mmCIF file of C-alpha atoms in Angstrom:
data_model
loop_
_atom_site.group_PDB
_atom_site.id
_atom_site.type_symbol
_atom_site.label_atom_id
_atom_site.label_comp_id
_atom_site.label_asym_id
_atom_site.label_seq_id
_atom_site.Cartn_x
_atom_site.Cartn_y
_atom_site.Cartn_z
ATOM 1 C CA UNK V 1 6.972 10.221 25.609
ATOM 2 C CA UNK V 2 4.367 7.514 26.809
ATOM 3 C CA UNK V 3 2.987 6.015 23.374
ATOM 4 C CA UNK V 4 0.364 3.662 22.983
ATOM 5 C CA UNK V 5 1.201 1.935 20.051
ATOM 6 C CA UNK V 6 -1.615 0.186 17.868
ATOM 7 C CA UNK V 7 -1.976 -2.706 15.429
ATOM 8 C CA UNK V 8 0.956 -4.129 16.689
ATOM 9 C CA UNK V 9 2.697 -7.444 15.471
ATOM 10 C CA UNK V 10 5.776 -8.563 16.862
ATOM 11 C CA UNK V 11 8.221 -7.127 14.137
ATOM 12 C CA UNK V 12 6.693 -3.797 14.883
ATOM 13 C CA UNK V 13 7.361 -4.193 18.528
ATOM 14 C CA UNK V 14 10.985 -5.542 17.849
ATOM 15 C CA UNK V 15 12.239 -2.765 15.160
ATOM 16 C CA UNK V 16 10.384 -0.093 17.317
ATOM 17 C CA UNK V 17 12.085 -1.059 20.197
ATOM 18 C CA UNK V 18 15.580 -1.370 18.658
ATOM 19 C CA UNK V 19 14.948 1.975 17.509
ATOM 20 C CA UNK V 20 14.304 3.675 20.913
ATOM 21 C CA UNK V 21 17.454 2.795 22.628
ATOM 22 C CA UNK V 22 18.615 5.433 23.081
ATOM 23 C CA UNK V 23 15.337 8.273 22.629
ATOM 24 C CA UNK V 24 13.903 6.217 25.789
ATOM 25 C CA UNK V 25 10.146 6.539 25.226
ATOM 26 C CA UNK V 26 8.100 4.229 26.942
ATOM 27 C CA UNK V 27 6.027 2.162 24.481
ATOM 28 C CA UNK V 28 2.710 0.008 25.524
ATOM 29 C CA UNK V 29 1.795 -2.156 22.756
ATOM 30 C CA UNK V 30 -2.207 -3.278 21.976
ATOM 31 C CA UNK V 31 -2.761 -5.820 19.047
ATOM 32 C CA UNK V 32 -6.135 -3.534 18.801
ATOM 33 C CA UNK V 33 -6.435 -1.143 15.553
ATOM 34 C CA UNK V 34 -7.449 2.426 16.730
ATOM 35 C CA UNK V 35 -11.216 2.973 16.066
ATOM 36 C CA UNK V 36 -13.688 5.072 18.134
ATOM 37 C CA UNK V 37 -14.466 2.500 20.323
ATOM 38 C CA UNK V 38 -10.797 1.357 20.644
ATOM 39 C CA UNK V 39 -9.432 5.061 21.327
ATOM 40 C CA UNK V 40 -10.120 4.753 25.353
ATOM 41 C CA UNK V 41 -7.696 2.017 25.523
ATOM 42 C CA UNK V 42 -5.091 5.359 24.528
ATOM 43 C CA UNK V 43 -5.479 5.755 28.913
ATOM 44 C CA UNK V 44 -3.687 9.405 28.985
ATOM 45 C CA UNK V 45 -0.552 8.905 26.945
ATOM 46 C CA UNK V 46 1.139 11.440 25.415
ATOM 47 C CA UNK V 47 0.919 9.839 21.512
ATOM 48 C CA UNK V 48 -0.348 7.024 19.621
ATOM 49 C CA UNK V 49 1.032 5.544 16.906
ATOM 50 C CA UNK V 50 -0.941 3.501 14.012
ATOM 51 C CA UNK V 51 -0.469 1.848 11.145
ATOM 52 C CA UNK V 52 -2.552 1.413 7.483
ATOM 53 C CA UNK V 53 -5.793 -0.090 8.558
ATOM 54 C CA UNK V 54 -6.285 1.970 12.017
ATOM 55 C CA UNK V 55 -8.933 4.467 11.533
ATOM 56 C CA UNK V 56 -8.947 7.791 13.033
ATOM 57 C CA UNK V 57 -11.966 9.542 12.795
ATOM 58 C CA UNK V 58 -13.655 12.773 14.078
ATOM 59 C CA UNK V 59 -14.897 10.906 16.895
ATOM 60 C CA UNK V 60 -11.620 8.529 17.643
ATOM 61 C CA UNK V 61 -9.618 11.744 18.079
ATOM 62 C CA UNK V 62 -11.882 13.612 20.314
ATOM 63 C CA UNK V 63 -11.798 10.528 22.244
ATOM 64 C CA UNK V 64 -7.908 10.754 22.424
ATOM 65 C CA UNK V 65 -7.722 14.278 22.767
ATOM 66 C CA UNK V 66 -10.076 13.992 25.935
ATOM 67 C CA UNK V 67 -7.662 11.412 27.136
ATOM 68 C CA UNK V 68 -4.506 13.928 26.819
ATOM 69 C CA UNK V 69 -2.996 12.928 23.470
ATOM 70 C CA UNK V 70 -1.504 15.185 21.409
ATOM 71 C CA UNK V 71 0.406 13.423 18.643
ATOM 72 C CA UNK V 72 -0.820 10.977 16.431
ATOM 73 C CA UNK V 73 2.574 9.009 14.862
ATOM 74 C CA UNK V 74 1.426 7.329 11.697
ATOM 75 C CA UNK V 75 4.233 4.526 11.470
ATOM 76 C CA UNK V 76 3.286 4.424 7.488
ATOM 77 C CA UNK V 77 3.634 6.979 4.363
ATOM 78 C CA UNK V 78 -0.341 7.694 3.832
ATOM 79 C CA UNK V 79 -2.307 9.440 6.198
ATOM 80 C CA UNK V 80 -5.920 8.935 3.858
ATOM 81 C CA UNK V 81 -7.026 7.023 7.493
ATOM 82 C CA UNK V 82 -7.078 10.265 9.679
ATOM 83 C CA UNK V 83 -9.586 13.167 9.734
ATOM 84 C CA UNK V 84 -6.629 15.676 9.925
ATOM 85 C CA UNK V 85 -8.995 18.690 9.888
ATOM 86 C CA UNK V 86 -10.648 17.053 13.001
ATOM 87 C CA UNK V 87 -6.740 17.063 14.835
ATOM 88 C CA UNK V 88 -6.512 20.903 14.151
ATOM 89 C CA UNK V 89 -9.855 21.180 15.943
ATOM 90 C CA UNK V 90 -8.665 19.390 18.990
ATOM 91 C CA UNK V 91 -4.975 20.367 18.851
ATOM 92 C CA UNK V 92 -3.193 17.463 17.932
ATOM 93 C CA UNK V 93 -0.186 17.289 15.848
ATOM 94 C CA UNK V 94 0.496 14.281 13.212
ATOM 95 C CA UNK V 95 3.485 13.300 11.740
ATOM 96 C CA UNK V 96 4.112 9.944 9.208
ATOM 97 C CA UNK V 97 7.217 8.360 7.648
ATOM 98 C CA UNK V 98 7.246 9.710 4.097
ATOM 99 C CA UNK V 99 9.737 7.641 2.531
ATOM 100 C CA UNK V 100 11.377 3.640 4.234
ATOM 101 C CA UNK V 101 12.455 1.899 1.595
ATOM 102 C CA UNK V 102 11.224 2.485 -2.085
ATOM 103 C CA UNK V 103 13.232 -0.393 -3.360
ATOM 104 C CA UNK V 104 11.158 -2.344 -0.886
ATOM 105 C CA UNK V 105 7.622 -1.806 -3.133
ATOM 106 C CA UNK V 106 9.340 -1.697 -6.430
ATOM 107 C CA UNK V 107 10.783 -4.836 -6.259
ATOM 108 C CA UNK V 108 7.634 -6.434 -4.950
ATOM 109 C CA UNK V 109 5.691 -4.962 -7.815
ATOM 110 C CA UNK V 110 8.266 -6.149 -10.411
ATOM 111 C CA UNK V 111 7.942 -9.635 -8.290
ATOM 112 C CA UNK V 112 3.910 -9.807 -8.757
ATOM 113 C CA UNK V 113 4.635 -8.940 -12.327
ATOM 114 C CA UNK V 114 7.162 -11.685 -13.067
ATOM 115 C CA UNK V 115 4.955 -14.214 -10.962
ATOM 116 C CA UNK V 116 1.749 -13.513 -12.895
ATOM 117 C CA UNK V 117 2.925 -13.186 -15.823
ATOM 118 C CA UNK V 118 5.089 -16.466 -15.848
ATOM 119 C CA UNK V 119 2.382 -18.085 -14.042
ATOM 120 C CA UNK V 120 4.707 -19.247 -11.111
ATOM 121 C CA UNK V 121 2.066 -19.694 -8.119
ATOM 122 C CA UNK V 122 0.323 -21.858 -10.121
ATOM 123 C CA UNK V 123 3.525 -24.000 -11.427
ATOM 124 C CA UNK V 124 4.574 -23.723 -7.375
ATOM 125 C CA UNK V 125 1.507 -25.711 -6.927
ATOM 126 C CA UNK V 126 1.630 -27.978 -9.237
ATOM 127 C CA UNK V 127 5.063 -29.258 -8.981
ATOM 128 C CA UNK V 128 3.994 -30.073 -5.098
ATOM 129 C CA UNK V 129 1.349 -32.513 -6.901
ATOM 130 C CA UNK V 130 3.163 -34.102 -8.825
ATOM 131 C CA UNK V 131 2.366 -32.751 -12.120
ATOM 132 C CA UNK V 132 4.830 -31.213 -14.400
ATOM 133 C CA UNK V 133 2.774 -30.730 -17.504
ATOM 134 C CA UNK V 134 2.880 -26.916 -18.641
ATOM 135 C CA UNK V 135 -0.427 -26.547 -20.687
ATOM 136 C CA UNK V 136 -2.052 -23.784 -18.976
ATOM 137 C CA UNK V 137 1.355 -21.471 -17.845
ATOM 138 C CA UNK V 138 2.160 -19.928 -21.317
ATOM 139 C CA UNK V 139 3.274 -16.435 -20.713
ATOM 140 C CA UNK V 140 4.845 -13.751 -22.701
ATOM 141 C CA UNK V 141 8.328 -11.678 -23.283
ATOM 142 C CA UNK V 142 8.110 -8.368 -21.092
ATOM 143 C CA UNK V 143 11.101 -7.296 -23.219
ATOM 144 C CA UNK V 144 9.519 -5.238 -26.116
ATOM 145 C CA UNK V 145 5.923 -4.749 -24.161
ATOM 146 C CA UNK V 146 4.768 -1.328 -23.337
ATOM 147 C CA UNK V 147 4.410 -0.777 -19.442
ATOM 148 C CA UNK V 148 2.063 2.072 -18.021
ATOM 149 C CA UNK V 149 3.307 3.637 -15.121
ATOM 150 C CA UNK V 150 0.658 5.854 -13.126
ATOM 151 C CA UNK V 151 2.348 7.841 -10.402
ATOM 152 C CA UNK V 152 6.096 8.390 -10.432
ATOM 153 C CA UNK V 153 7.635 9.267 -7.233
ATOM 154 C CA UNK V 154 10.722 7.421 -5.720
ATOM 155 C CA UNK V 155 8.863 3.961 -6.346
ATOM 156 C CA UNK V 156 7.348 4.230 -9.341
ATOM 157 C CA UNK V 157 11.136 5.845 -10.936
ATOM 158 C CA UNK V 158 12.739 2.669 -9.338
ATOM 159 C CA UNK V 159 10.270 0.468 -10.776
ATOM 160 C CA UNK V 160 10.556 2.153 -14.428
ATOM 161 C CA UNK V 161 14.540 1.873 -14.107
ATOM 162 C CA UNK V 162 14.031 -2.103 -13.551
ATOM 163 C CA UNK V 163 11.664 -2.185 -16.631
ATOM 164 C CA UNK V 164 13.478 -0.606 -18.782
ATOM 165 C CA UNK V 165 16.545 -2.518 -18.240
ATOM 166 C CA UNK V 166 14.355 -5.379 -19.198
ATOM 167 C CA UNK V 167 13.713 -3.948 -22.338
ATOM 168 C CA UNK V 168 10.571 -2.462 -21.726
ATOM 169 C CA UNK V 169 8.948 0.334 -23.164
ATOM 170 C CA UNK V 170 8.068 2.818 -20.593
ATOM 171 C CA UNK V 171 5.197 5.168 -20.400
ATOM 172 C CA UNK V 172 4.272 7.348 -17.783
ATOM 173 C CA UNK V 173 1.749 9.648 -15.951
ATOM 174 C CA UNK V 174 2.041 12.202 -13.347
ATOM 175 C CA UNK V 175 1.652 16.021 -12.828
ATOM 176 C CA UNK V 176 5.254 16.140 -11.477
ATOM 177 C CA UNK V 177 7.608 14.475 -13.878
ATOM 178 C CA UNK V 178 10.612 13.125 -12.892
ATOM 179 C CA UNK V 179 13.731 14.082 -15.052
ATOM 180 C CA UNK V 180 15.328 11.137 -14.085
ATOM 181 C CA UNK V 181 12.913 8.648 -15.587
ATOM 182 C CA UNK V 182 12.695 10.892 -18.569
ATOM 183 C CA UNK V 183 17.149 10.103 -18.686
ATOM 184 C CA UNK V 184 16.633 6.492 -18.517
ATOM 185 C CA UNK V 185 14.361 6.118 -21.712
ATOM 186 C CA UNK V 186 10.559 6.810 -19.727
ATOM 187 C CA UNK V 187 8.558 9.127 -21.516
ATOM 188 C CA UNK V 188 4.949 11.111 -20.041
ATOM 189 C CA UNK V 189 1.933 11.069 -21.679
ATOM 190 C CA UNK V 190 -1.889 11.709 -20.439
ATOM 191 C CA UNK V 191 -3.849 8.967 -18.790
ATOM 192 C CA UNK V 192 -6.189 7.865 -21.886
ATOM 193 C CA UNK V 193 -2.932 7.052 -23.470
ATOM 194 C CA UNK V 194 -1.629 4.856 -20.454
ATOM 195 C CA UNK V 195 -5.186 3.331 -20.843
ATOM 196 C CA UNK V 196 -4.965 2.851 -24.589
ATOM 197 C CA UNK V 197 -1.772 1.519 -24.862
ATOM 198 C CA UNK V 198 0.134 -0.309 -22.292
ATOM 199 C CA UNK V 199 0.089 -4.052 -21.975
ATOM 200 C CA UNK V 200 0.760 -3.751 -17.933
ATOM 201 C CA UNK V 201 -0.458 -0.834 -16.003
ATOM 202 C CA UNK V 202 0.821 -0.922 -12.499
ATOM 203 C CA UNK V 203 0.012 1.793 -9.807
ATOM 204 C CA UNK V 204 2.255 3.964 -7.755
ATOM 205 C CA UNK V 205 -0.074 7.027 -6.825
ATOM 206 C CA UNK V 206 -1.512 8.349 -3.656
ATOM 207 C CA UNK V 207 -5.388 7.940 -2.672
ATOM 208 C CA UNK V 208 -7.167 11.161 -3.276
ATOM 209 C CA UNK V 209 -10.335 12.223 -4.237
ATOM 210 C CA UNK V 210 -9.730 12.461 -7.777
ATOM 211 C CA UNK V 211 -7.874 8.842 -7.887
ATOM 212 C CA UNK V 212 -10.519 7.698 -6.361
ATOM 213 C CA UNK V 213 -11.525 4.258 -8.213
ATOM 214 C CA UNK V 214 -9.289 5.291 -11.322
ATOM 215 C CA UNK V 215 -9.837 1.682 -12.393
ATOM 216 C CA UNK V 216 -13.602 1.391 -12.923
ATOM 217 C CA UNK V 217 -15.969 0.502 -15.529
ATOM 218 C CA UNK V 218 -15.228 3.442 -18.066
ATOM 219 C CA UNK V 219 -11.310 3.145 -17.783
ATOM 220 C CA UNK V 220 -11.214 -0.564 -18.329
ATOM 221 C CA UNK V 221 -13.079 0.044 -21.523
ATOM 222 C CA UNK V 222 -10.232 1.961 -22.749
ATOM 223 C CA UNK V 223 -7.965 -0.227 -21.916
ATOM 224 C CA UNK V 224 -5.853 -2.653 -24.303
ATOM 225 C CA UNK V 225 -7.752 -6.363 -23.990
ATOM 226 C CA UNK V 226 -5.780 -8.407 -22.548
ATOM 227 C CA UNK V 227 -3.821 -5.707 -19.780
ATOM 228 C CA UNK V 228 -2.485 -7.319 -16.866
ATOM 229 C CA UNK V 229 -3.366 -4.537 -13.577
ATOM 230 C CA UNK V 230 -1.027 -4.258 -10.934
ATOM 231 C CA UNK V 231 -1.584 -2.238 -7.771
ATOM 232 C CA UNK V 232 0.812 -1.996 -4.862
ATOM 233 C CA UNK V 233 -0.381 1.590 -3.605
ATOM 234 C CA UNK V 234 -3.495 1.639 -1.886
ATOM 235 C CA UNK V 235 -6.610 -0.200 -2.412
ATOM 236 C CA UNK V 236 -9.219 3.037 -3.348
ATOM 237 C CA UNK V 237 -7.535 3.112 -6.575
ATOM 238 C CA UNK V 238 -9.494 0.179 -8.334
ATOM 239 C CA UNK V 239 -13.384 -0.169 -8.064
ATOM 240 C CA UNK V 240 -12.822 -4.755 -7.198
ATOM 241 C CA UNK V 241 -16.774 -4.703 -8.745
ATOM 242 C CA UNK V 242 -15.747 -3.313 -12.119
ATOM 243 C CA UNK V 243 -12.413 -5.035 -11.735
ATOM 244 C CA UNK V 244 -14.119 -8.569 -11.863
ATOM 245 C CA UNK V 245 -16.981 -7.484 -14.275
ATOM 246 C CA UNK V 246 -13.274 -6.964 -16.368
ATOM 247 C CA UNK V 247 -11.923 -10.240 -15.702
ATOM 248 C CA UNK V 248 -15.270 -12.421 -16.443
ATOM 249 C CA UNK V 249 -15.380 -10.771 -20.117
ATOM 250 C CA UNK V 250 -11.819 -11.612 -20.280
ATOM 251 C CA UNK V 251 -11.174 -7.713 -20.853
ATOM 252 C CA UNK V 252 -8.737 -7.511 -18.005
ATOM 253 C CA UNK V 253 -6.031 -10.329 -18.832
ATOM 254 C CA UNK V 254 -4.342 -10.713 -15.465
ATOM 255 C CA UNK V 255 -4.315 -8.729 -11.865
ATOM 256 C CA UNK V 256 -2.132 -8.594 -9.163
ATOM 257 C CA UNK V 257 -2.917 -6.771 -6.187
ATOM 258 C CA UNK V 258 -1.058 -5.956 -2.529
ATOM 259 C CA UNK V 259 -3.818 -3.586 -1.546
ATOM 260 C CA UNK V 260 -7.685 -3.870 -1.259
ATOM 261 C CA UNK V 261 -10.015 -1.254 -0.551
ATOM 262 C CA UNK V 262 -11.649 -3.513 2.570
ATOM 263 C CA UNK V 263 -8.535 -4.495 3.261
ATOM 264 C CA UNK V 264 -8.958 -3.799 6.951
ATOM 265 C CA UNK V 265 -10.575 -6.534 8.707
ATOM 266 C CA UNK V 266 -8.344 -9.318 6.594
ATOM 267 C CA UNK V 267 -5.074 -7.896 6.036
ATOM 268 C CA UNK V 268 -2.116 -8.519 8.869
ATOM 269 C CA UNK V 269 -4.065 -11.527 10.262
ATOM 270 C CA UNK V 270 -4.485 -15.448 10.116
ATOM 271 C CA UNK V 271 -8.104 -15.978 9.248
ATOM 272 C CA UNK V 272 -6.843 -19.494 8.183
ATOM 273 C CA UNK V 273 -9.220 -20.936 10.431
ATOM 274 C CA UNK V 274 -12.570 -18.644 9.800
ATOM 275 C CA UNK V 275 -15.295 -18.036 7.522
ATOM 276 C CA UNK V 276 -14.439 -14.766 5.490
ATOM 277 C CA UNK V 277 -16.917 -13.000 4.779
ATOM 278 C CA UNK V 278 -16.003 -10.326 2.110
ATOM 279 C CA UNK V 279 -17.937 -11.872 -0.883
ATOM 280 C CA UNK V 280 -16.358 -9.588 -3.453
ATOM 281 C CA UNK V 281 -12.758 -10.533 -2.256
ATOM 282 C CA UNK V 282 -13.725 -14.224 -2.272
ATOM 283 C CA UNK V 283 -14.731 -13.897 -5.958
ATOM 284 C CA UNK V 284 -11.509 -12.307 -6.846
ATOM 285 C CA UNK V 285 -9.733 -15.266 -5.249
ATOM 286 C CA UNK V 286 -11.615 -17.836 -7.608
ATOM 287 C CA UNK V 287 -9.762 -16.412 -10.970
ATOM 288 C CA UNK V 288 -6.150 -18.053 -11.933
ATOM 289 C CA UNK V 289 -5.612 -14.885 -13.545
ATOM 290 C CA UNK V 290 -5.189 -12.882 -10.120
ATOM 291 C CA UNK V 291 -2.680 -13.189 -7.764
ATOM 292 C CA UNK V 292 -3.155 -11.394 -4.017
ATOM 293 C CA UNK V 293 -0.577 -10.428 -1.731
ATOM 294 C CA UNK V 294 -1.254 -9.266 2.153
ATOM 295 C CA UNK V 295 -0.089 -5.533 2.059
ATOM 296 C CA UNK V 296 3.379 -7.229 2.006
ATOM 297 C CA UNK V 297 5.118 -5.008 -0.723
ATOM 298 C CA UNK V 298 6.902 -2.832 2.003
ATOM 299 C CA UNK V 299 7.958 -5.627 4.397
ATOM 300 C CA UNK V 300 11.604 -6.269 4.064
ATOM 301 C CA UNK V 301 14.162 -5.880 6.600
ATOM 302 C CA UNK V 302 15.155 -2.252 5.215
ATOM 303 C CA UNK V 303 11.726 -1.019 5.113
ATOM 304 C CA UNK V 304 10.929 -1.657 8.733
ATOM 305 C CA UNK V 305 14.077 -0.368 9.986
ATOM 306 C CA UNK V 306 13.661 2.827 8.836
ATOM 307 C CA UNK V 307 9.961 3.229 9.368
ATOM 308 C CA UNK V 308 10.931 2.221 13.010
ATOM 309 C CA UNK V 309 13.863 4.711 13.234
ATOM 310 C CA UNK V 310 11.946 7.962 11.542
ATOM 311 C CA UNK V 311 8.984 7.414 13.894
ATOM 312 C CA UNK V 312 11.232 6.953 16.663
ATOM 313 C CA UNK V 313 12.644 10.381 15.349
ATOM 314 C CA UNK V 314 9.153 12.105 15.068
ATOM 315 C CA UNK V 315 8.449 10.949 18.803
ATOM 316 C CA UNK V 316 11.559 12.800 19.558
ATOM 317 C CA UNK V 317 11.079 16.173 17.793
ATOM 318 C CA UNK V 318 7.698 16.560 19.279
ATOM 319 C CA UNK V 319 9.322 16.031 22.667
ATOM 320 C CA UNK V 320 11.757 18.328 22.294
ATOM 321 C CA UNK V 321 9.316 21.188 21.106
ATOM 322 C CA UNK V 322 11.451 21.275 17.739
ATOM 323 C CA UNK V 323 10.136 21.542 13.511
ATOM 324 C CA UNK V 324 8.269 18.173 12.901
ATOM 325 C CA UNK V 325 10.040 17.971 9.363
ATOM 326 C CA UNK V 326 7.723 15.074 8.740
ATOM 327 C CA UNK V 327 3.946 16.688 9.975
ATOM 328 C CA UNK V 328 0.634 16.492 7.728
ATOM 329 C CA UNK V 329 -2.317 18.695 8.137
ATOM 330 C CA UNK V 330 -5.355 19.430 6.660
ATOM 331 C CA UNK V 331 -3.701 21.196 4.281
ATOM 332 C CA UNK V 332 -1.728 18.194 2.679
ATOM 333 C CA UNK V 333 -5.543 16.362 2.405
ATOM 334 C CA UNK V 334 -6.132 19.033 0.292
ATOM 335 C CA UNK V 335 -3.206 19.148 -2.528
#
């Protein structure tokens, strides 16, 4: 297969090509995110492969489907980024990596938990100064507190598992419940009650229409004063407006996020040396309640590996003509 891969950093290109020793494809990396006006640079290969932030729209894949592609390999679990009733129309097949490493975001969630809570960013940079006094990083036992758990596939199980053996109580919410959170001391109950009653809510659900903005205005008024938010699952699910209008009346207590919902044009690179220009995400860096991380929950050695492997995999299935185990069409959008 001749792939153009996008978004490209150089772990992608050295896991990717440590995966494809042996399935041979022939790889052409662009540092470019797929976009309409990005889609020519495709020039007549077989696939392209994106990540997170590319965007495929109606447009972008008519532009690759006039240029001969017909796979899109989404190196990344969601697939929110693609118009996958618009690859039916032109004929092209898309396939993602459903699962790398869960441990990999549940132990970065339980990591921005610890660290906010504990205040240890801030202590980080005070040490460096010089000053050791600890007025100002008073934080509180998780053992005993009641954490809300919204969305409870392989990460957010793993994640509820680590909590409880903390000494956490754990409540949940999903349509699917999972038996074995339910074993390990978890219990379900609707989402008013996750609102009403947990002193950390922390997100583990996909982006659909009906999560959109699940955080906003009306759901932070339910919500115990004081709540720290955590989300490490994709950046629709909080409404960042109603998040800070939370934070000024001291409703919210603390946030954490590894996911924004304009993520895109800041996340993956340096913009150490440039004016950003996202007002909203510059106000949510002046609080010393919140604490951002880059999309970084998933990068650990494991996680890569695997996502580099399984697309490697779906490149190879397609080849061959053989069941794409791992395909999403406009019917998945839908569920």
């Amino acid at each position: 297969m001749h792939v153009s891969v996008y978004s490209t950093k150089p772990y992608d290109r050295q896991f990717l090509d440590s995966a494809n020793l042996d399935a041979h494809h022939q790889f052409r990396y662009l540092d470019e995110r797929l976009s309409e006006h990005t889609a020519v640079l495709q020039t007549g290969s077989d696939a392209v492969c994106i990540f997170v932030n590319d965007g495929c729209d109606a447009v972008a894949m008519e532009r690759l489907a006039g240029q001969g592609c017909r796979l899109i390999a989404l190196r990344c679990a969601g697939f929110n980024n693609v118009d996958l009733k618009a690859a039916e129309l032109f004929g092209i097949k898309v396939v993602r990596v459903p699962a790398y490493s869960p441990y990999a975001v549940a132990e970065h969630t339980l990591a921005l938990i610890l660290c906010l809570n504990r205040k240890i960013h801030r202590a980080y940079n005070r040490v460096r100064e010089g000053n050791f006094a600890l007025h100002g990083l008073l934080g509180f036992d998780l053992h005993g507190k009641t954490v809300g758990i919204v969305g409870t596939g392989k990460i957010g199980v793993i994640l509820a598992k680590s909590l409880l053996g903390l000494g956490c109580r754990v409540i949940a919410h999903d349509p699917f419940q999972s038996r074995e959170l339910i074993e390990h001391g978890g219990s379900y109950v609707g989402i008013e009650e996750i609102w009403e009653h947990s002193d950390v809510i922390s997100f583990h659900c996909p982006l659909t229409p009906e999560s959109y903005h699940l955080v906003n205005d009306e759901s932070i008024g339910q919500m115990k004063r004081g709540v720290m938010l955590v989300n490490t699952s994709r950046g629709g699910l909080v409404d960042a407006e109603a998040v800070i209008r939370g934070l000024k009346n001291r409703h919210i207590g603390s946030l954490a996020l590894d996911v924004y919902e304009q993520e895109a044009p800041l996340f993956f690179e340096n913009l150490s040396e440039t004016i950003i220009q996202d007002d909203i995400f510059q106000r949510l860096l002046t609080f010393p309640n919140v604490l951002i991380t880059g999309h970084q929950a998933y990068f650990t050695d494991e996680a890569l590996r695997n996502i580099a492997e399984t697309t490697v995999h779906n490149l190879t299935a397609f080849e061959r003509g053989e069941t794409l185990a791992n395909e999403v069409t406009a019917a998945h959008a839908a569920k």
